[in-house]
Each structure stands twice: as C-alpha cells, then as structure tokens.
Coordinates of C-alpha atoms and ligand atoms in Angstrom, one line a residue:
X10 CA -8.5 -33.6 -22.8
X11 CA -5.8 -32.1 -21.9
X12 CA -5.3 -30.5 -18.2
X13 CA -4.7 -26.8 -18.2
X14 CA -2.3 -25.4 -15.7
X15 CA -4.0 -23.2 -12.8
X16 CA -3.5 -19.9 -11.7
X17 CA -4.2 -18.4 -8.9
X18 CA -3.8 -14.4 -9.4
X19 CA -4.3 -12.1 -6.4
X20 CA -4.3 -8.5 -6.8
X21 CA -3.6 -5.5 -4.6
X22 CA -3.5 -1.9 -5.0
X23 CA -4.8 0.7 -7.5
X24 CA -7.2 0.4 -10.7
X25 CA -4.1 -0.4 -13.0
X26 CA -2.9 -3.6 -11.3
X27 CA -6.5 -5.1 -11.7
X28 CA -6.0 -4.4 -15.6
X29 CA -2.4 -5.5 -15.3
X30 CA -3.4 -9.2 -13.6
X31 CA -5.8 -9.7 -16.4
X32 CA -2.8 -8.7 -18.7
X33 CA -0.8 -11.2 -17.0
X34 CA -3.5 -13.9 -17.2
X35 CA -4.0 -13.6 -20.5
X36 CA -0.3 -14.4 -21.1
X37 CA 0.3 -17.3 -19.2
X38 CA -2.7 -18.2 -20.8
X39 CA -0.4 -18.9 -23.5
X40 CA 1.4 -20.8 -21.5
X41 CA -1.5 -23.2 -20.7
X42 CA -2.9 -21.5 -17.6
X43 CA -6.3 -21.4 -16.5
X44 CA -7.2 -19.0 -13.8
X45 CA -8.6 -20.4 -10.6
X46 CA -10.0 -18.6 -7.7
X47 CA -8.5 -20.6 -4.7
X48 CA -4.9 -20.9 -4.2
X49 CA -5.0 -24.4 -2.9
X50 CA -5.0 -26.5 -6.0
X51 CA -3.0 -23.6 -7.9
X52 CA 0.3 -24.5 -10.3
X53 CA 1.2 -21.0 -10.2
X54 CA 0.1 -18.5 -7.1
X55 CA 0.8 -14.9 -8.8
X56 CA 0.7 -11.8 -6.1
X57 CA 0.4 -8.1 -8.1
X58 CA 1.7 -5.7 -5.9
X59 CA 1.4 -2.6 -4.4
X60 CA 4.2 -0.5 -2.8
X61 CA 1.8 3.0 -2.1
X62 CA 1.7 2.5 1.7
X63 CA 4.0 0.9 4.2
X64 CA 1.2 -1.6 5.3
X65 CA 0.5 -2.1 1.7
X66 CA 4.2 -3.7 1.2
X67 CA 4.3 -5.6 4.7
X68 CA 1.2 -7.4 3.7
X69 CA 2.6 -8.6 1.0
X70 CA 5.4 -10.9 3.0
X71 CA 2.8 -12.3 5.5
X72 CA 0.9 -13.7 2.9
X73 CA 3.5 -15.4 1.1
X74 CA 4.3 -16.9 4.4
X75 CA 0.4 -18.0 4.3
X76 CA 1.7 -20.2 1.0
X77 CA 4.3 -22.2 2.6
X78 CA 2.5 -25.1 3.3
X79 CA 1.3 -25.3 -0.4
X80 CA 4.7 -24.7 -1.8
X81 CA 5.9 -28.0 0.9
X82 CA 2.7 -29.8 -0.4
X83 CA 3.6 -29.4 -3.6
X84 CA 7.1 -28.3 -4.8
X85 CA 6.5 -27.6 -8.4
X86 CA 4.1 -24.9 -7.2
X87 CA 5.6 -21.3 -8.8
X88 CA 5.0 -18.3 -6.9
X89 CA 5.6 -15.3 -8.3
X90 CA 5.5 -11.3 -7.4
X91 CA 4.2 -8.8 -9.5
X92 CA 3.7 -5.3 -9.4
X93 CA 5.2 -2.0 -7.9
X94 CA 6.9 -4.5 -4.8
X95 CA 8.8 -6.5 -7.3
X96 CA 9.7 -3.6 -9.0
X97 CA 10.8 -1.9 -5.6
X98 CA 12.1 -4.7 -3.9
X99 CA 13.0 -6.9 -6.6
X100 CA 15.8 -9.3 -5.2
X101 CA 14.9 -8.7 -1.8
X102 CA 11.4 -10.4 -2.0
X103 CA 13.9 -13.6 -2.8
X104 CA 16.2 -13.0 -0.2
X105 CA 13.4 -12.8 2.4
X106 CA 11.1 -15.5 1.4
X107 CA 13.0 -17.8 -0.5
X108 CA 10.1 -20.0 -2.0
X109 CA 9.3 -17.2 -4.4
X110 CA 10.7 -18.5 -7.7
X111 CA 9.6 -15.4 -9.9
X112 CA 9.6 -11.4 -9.5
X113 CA 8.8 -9.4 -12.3
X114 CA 7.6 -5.6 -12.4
X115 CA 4.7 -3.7 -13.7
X116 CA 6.9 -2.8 -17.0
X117 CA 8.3 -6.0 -17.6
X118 CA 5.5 -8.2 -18.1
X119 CA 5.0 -9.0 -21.4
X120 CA 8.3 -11.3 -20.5
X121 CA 6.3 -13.4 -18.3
X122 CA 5.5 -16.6 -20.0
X123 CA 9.3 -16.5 -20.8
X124 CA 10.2 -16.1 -17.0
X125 CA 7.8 -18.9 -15.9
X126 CA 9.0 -21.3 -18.0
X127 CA 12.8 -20.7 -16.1
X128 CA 11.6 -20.7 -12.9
X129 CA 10.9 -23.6 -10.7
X130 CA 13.0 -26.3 -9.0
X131 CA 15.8 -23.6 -7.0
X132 CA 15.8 -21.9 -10.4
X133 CA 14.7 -18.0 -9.7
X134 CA 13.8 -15.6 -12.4
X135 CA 13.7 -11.9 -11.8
X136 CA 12.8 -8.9 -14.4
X137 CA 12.4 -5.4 -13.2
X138 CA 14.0 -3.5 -16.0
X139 CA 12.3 -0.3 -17.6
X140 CA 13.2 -1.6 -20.6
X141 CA 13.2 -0.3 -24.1
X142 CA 10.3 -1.6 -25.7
X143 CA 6.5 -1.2 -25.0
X144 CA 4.7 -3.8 -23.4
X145 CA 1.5 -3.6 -25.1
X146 CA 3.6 -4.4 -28.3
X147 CA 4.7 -7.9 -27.0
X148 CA 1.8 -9.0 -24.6
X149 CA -0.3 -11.7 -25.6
X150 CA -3.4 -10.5 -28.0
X151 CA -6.5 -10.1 -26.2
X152 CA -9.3 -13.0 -25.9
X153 CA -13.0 -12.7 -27.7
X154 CA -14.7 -14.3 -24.6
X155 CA -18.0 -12.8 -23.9
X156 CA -17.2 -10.4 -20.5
X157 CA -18.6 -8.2 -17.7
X158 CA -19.8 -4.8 -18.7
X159 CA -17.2 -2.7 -17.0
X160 CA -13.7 -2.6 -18.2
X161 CA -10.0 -0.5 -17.3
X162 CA -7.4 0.4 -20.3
X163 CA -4.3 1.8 -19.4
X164 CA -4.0 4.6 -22.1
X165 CA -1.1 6.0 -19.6
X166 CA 1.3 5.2 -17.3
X167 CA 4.0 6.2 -15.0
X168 CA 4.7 9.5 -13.7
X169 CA 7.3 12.4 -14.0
X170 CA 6.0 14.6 -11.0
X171 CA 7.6 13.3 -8.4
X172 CA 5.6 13.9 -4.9
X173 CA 7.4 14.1 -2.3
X174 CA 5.8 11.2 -0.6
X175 CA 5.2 9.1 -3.5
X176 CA 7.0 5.7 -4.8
X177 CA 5.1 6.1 -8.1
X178 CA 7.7 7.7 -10.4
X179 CA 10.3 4.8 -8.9
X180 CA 8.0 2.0 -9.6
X181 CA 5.7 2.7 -12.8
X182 CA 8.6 4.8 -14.3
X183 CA 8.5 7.7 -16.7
X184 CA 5.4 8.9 -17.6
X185 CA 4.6 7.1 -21.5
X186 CA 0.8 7.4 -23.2
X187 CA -0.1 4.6 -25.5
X188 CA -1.3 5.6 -29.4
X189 CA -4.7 6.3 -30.0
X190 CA -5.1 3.9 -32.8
X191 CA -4.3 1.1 -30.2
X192 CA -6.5 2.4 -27.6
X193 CA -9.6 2.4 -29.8
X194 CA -8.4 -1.3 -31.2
X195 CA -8.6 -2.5 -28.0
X196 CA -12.0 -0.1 -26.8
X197 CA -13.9 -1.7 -29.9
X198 CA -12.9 -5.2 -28.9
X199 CA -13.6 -5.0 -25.1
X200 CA -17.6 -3.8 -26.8
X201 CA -17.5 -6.8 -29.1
X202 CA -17.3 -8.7 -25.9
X203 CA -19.9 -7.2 -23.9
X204 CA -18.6 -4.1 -22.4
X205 CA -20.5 -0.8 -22.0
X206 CA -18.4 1.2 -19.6
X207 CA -14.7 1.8 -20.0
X208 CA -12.5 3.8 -17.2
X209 CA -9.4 4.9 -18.6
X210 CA -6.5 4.5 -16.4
X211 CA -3.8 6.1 -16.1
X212 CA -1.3 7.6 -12.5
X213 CA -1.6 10.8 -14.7
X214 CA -4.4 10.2 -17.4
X215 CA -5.1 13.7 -17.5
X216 CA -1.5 14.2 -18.9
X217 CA -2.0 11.9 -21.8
X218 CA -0.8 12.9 -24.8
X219 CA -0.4 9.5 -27.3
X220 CA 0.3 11.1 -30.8
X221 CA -0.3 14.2 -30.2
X222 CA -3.7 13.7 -29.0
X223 CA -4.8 15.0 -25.5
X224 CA -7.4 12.7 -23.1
X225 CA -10.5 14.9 -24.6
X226 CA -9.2 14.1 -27.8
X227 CA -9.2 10.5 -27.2
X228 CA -12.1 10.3 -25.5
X229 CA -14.1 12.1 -28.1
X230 CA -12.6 9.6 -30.5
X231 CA -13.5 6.4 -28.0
X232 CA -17.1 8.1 -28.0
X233 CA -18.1 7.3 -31.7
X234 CA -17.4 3.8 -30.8
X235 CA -21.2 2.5 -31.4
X236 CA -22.5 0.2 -28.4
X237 CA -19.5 1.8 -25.3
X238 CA -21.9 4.0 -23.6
X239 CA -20.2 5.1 -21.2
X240 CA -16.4 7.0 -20.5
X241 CA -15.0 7.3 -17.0
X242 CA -11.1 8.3 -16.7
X243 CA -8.9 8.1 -13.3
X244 CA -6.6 9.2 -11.3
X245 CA -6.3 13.6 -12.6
X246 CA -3.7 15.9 -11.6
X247 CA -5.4 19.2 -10.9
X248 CA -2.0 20.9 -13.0
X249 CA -3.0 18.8 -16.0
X250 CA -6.7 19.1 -15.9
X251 CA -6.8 21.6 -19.2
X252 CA -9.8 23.5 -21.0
X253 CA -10.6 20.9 -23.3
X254 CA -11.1 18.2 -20.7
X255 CA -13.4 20.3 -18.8
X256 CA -15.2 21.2 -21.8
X257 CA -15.6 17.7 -22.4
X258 CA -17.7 16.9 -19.7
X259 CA -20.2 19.5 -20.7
X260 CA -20.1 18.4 -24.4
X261 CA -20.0 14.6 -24.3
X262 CA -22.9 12.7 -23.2
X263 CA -21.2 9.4 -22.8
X264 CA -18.3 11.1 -20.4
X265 CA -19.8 10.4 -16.7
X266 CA -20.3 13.4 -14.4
X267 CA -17.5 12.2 -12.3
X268 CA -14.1 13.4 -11.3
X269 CA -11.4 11.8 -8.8
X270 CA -9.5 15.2 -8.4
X271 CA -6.7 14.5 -5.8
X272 CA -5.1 17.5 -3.5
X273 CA -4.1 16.0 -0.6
X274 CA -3.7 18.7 1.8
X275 CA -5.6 22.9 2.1
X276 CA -2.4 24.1 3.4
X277 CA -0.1 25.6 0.5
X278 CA 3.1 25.2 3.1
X279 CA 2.3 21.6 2.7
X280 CA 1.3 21.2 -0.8
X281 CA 4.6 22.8 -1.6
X282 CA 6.9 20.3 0.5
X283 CA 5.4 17.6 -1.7
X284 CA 5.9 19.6 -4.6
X285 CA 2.3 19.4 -5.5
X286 CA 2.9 22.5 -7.5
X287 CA -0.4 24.4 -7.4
X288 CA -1.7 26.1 -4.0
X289 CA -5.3 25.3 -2.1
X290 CA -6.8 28.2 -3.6
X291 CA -5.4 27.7 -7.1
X292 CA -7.0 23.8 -6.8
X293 CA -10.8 25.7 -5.9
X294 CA -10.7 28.1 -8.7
X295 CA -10.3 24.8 -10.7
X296 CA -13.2 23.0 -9.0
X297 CA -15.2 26.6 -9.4
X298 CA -14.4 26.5 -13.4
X299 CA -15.1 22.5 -13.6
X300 CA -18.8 22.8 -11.9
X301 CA -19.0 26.0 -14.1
X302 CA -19.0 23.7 -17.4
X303 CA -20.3 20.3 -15.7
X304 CA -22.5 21.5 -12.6
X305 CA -23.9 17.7 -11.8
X306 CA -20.3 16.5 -11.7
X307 CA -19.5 14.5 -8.4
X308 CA -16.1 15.4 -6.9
X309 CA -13.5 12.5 -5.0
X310 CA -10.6 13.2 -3.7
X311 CA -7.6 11.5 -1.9
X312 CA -5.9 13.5 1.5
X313 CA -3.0 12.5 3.1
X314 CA -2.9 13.6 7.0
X315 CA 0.7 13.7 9.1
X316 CA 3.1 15.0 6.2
X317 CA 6.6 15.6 7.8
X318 CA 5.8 19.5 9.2
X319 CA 1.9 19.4 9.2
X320 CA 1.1 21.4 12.1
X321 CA -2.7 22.3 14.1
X322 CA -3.4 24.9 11.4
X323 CA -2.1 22.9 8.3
X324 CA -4.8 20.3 9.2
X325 CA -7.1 22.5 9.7
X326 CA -6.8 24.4 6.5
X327 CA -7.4 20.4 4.9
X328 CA -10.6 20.3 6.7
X329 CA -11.4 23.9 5.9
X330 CA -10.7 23.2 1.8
X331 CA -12.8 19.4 2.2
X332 CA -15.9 22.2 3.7
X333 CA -14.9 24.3 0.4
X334 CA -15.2 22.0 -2.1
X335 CA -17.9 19.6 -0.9
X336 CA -16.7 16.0 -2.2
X337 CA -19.4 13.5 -2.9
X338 CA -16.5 10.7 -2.4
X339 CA -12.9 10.4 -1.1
X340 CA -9.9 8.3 -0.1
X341 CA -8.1 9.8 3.1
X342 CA -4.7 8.2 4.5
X343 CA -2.3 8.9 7.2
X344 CA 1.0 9.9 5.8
X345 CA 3.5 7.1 5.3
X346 CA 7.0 6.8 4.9
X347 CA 8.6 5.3 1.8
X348 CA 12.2 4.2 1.5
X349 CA 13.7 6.4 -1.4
X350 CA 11.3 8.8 -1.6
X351 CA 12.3 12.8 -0.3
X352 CA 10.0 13.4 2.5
X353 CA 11.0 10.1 4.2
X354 CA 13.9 11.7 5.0
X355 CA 11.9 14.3 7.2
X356 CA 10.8 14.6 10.8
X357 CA 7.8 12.7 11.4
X358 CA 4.4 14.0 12.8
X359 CA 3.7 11.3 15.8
X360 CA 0.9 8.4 15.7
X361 CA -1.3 9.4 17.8
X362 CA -1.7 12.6 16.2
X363 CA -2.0 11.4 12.5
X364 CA -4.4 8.9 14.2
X365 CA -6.5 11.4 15.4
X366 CA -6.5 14.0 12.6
X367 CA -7.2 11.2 9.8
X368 CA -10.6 10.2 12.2
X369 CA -12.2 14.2 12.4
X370 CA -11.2 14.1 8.4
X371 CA -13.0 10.9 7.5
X372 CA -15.8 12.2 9.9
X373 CA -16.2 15.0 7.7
X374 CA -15.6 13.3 4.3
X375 CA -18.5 10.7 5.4
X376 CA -20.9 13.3 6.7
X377 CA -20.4 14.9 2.9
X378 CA -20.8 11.5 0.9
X379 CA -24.1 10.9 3.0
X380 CA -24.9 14.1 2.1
X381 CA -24.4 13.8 -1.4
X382 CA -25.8 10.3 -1.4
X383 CA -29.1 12.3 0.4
X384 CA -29.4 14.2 -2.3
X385 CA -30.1 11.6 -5.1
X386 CA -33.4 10.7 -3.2
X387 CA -36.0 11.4 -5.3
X388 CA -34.1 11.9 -8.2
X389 CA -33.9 10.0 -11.6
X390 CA -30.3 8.4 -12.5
X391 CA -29.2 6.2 -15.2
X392 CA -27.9 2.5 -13.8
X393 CA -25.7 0.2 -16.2
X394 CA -26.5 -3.2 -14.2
X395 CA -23.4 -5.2 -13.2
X396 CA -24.5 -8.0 -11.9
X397 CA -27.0 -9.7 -9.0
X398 CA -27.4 -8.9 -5.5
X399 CA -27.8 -11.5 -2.8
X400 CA -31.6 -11.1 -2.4
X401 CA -33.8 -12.1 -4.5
X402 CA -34.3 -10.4 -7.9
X403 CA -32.0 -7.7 -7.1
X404 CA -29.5 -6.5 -9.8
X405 CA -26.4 -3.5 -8.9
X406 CA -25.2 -1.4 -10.9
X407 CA -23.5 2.0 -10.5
X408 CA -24.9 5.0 -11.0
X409 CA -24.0 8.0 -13.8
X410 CA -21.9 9.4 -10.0
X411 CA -20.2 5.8 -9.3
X412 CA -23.1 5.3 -6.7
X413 CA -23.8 1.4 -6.3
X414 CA -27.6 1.3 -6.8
X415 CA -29.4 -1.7 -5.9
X416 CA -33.3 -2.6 -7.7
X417 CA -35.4 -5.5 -8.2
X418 CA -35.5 -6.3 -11.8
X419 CA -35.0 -9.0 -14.3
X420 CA -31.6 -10.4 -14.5
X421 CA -31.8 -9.8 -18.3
X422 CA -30.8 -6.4 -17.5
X423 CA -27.7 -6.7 -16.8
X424 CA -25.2 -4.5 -19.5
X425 CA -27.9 -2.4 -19.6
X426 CA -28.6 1.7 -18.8
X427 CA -31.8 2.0 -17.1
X428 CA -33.6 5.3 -15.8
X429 CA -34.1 4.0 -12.2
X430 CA -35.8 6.5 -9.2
X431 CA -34.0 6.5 -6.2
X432 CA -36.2 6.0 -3.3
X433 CA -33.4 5.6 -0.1
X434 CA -30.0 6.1 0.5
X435 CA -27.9 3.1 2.8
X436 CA -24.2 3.7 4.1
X437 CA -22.3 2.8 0.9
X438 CA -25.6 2.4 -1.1
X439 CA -28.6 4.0 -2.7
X440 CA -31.7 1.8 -3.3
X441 CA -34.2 2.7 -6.2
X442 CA -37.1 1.4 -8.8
X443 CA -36.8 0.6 -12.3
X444 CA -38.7 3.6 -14.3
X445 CA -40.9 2.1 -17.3
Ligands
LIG508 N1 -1.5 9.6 -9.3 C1 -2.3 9.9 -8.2 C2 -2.1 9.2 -6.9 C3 -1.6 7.8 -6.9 S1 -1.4 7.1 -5.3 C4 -2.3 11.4 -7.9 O1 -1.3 12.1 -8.3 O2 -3.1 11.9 -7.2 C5 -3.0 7.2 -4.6 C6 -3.0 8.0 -3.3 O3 -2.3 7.4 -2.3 C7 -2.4 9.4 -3.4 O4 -3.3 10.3 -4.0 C8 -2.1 9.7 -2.0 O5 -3.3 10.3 -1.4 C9 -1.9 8.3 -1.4 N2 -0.5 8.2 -1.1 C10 0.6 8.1 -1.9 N3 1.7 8.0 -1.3 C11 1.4 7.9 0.0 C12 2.2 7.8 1.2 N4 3.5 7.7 1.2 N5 1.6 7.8 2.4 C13 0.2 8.0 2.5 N6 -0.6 8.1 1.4 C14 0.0 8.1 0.2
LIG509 FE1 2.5 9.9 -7.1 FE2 2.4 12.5 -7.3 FE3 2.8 11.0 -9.4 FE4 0.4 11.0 -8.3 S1 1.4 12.7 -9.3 S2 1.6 9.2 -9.0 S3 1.0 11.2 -6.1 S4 4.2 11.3 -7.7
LIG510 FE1 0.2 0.8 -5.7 FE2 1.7 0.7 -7.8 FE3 -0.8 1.3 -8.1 S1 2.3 1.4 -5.8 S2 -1.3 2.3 -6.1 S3 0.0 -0.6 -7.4 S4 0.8 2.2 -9.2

C-alpha cells in the first residue's frame, strides 16, 4: 500500500474559504495528499487566510510561529498560505517567517499542485496573480465520495464596490459569476453525493449575473434539481437585491426564509463615507418590500461601530435602524483599519469608545435574536439533520431560519427534513420534538 501524503488544512475567515480549502484538498489530492486533522504528523500544513480584520491577519503569523518546532522536527514539512493574506501580503509572509515555503492566493489556486511540487528544501513558491484564466476551469474535478448534507458553491466572486473600509476588492479581485451550466454540474453532483442544502456563495451573490442569468434565475434553475431540497445564498448587497430575487422567496419553496442583508451603519453621513451608496431609510424601504413578499423571512445583518467620523448621534442612528428592522441574527464589529484601503487613511474614533459602542450594540442585537429565537416556541419548523449531538440520541440540524435545533431521534435521520415542534429556546439553540 502505498503511503499517502498528509495535509493538514486550517481555515479562517468567511463561507468561501471553507469551499476554497476543500477546493484545495481536492487538488493536492492529486498530488497524493490525504487530509488529516492534526498538524503534528502533517507533510503539508496549509493556512487559508483571511485579511477582513486587523486581528484576523496578526493571527495568522503567531500561528505559523506555533509550527516551528514541526517544521525543525521535520524539515521536508511544506507550509503554505492561502487565501486573502497571501494575496495581500504575498512576499511579505516569506520575509517574516521564513519557514513558509508556499503562498498562493484565492484566484490562483488551481496552480497549487504545480507550486507544491517546487517548494521545499529553501526553494519558495509564490502565486498571487489575478490571472487570465478561470480557476474552476483548471481545478482538479470533484470526488464522488458520499458527504455531509450541507454544502457552499461559489457561483460569484470578487467585488467591484469598493467600501471604504474593505480589503475585499484588493484581495478576491474583480467581481466574475461562474456559468450556470457549470453551477448546476456541480449542484447535481454534490446531491449524488448526499447533499440536500446548498448555500450559494458569493462577496456579492446578489449581483450574479453568469450568462446572462440573474441569482433568481439560477436558483430557479438549481430548484428542479430532484433530491437538493433546500437553497440558501450569502452575503447580499442591499443595491443588488432586485425584484426578482425578492419574488423568489415568495415563489420558491426550496429558497429558505433567510436573508443576511448587510448595512453596517443607520447614519446616511456614514453610509456615504464608505460609499455604501444607498441611505438608512432607502435600506428599510427594502426590508419593508422584502417582508412584503416573504413575511416569515429571518433578517441578519453585519455593523461596523467606530468608522473614521462616527460621532454620539451616528451610533445612535445604528441602534435606532437595528430597533427598526428587528434582526433575528447579526455579526457586529468594531471598525478596523486596513492598509490600502480609503478610510485607513482617516482620523480614528478612539478604543475605548468603539469598545463601548460595539457592547450596547451587541446588547441589543442579542436581546432581538432571543427574541426571535422566543418566538419559534410552540411553533412547527422543518429540521434537515446534520449530524449527532453529544448526549445521547440527540441529532442537530438547522432550522428553515438557520436556527441549530437539537431532538432526540434516530440517527438514521440524518440528511433528512423533519417537521419537528419547538418546545424551548437556549442561548444559541432551540430544542424541539420530532412530529410523527
Ligand atoms: N460582501 C459583504 C461583506 C464581506 S466582509 C458585504 O458587502 O456586506 C464581512 C463583514 O466584515 C462586512 O460586512 C463588515 O461588516 C465587516 N468588515 C469588513 N471590513 C471591515 C473592517 N475594516 N473593519 C471592521 N469590520 C469590517
Ligand atoms: Fe467589501 Fe463592500 Fe465589497 Fe462587501 S460590498 S466585499 S463590504 S467592498
Ligand atoms: Fe476574509 Fe477574504 Fe473572506 S478577507 S472574509 S477570507 S473574502
């Protein structure tokens, strides 16, 4: 028998890296890797990225630092970077910890297997060209294994909008949507292998537009596929959330009643210095029109706090839109300066005061998910079952809302939608009983 390779893959950031590292799996699975889930008997440690936040990047180099005992244990070890800090940072990430023998970036990884097999032994490869052709045409084709129920597809990436505080544009690139034809290709294989729930992905998925076709189009197109039973999409800009989209969500059963809708600030002074492009009120009339068509439809958000210039009343006009809209979910940050990005460049609200504003927001944003959470009591919702819980018998799944809903049932449930009652509602969970 001969002894596969191991890789250990560690992933950071947003929905699209956790697609990408299976990407990249699957491709040095051409190259004789296995995937391990320990780094310590690892050929090849692999870190995917993220650049989003200042913490995010840092984190990055203290764990490589974590791996230089393995790399002295055993020098054919490969370590590589992936992701939106190779693509940032590319040569850099060599400079400052020189045991890394591979960088490569988000749109250059179909070159991987290639870029392994010259790195090693003082020899460092590095790839973080945009470059000409797609990815998806030269990755490695996808594996019939049997898998979990839930899966990502990119279906569009990068982004042309440029946020003032955002490294997105700089690290993903221009804003591309893969072809339909592709998409359901791929959608029909993942439900050959077990998958009933696939969340499109995209920095912009609401702006997709592969052949001409818009995300409703696609989606209404990913719906005949027999056995997916369920649609999710993320993360929408409000500017690209158009008519057909919302109608969608009325019209197709298999489309979940759930939309991450980012603003990140009430106050239009704000939204405007990071060229959001749309005002607060402008963003409720589009929540009033979505719940119009899809009344049942659970609402996230993401909020950033401390934007260069975000005065007492700015904030307050945040927390006076998160009463307005009522989000059953949300991601809240304080405001964090990227290198290269506009707003970086800007007078900076202090600490203390971004510390303090982001804890009243997230006090408010929790009190609203408990609420919302309190209000599935009693209520029927569908479950697909993921997997088991630690206690006996129990299986999770998440709800129609992307509520994790633990029950006691038979494990041979699992990959299926069942009605289940809820009967309580924990911090991050709602408990319930199997109906029928
Ligand atoms: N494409 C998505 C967002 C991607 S980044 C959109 O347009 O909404 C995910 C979230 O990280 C953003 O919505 C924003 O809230 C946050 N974020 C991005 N850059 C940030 C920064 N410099 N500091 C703090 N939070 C940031
Ligand atoms: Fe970043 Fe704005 Fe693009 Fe979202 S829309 S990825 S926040 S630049
Ligand atoms: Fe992070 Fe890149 Fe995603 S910066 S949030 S991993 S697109």
């Amino acid at each position: 028998m001969s002894d596969a390779k191991k890789l250990y893959i560690k992933t950071y950031g947003c929905q699209m890296n956790v697609y990408d590292s299976e990407r990249m799996a699957e491709m040095l699975g051409a190259s004789g890797y296995q995937e391990t889930s320990t780094p310590d008997d690892a050929d090849m440690i692999l870190l995917n990225t993220c650049h989003i936040r200042e913490k995010a990047a840092e984190k990055i180099y203290s764990e490589l630092g974590r791996f230089k005992g393995l790399k002295a244990e055993n020098p054919d070890l490969k370590i590589g970077v992936a992701g939106c800090v190779a693509q940032a940072e590319g040569q850099e990430i060599i400079r400052r910890q020189p045991m890394v023998d591979l960088v490569v970036g988000p749109q250059s990884y179909h070159r991987l297997g290639e870029l392994e097999a010259r790195a090693g032994n003082g020899v460092k490869a590095l790839d973080t060209d945009f470059p000409e052709e797609d990815k998806f045409d030269h990755l490695a084709s996808r594996p019939k294994a049997r898998r979990g129920p839930t899966a990502f597809l990119t279906v569009q990436e990068g982004c042309d909008k440029f946020c003032a505080f955002c490294v997105v544009p700089y690290t993903r690139g221009a804003e591309v949507s893969r072809t339909p034809s592709r998409l359901l290709d791929e959608a029909q294989g993942l439900v050959e292998r077990g998958v009933r729930e696939i969340t499109l992905l995209g920095q912009n998925v609401n702006a997709y537009h592969g052949d001409g076709d818009t995300l409703a189009g696609l989606i209404g197109k990913l719906a005949q596929i027999d056995g997916l039973e369920r649609i999710r999409y993320t993360t929408s800009h409000p500017n690209d959330m158009q008519d057909d989209l919302i109608s969608a969500h009325a019209e197709c059963d298999k489309l979940m009643p759930y939309l991450h809708l980012p603003v990140q600030s009430g106050s239009d002074k704000i939204l405007k210095a990071m060229n959001r492009k749309h005002t607060g009120d402008e963003y409720l009339r589009l929540v009033e029109k979505i719940r119009a068509a899809c009344p049942d439809l659970l609402l996230s958000g993401d909020f950033i706090v401390g934007f260069p210039g975000e005065t007492d009343a700015d904030f307050e006009q945040t927390m006076d839109l998160i009463r307005a809209v009522g989000y059953g979910q949300a991601y809240s940050f304080k405001y964090s300066p990227r290198p290269g990005t506009p707003a970086a460049e800007k007078s900076h609200v202090e600490d203390a005061v971004k510390v303090e504003r982001l804890a009243r927001l997230q006090d408010l944003l929790t009190s609203q998910q408990r609420a919302a959470q309190q209000a599935m009591v009693g209520r029927e919702v569908s479950v697909l079952f993921e997997k088991t819980g630690r206690l006996d018998g129990q299986l999770i799944g998440k709800s129609q809302h992307l509520h994790a809903v633990h029950v006691v049932s038979p494990a041979s449930n699992i990959g299926s939608v069942r009605r289940v009652r809820i009967t309580d509602s924990q911090t991050n969970s709602l408990t319930g009983e199997l109906i029928g």
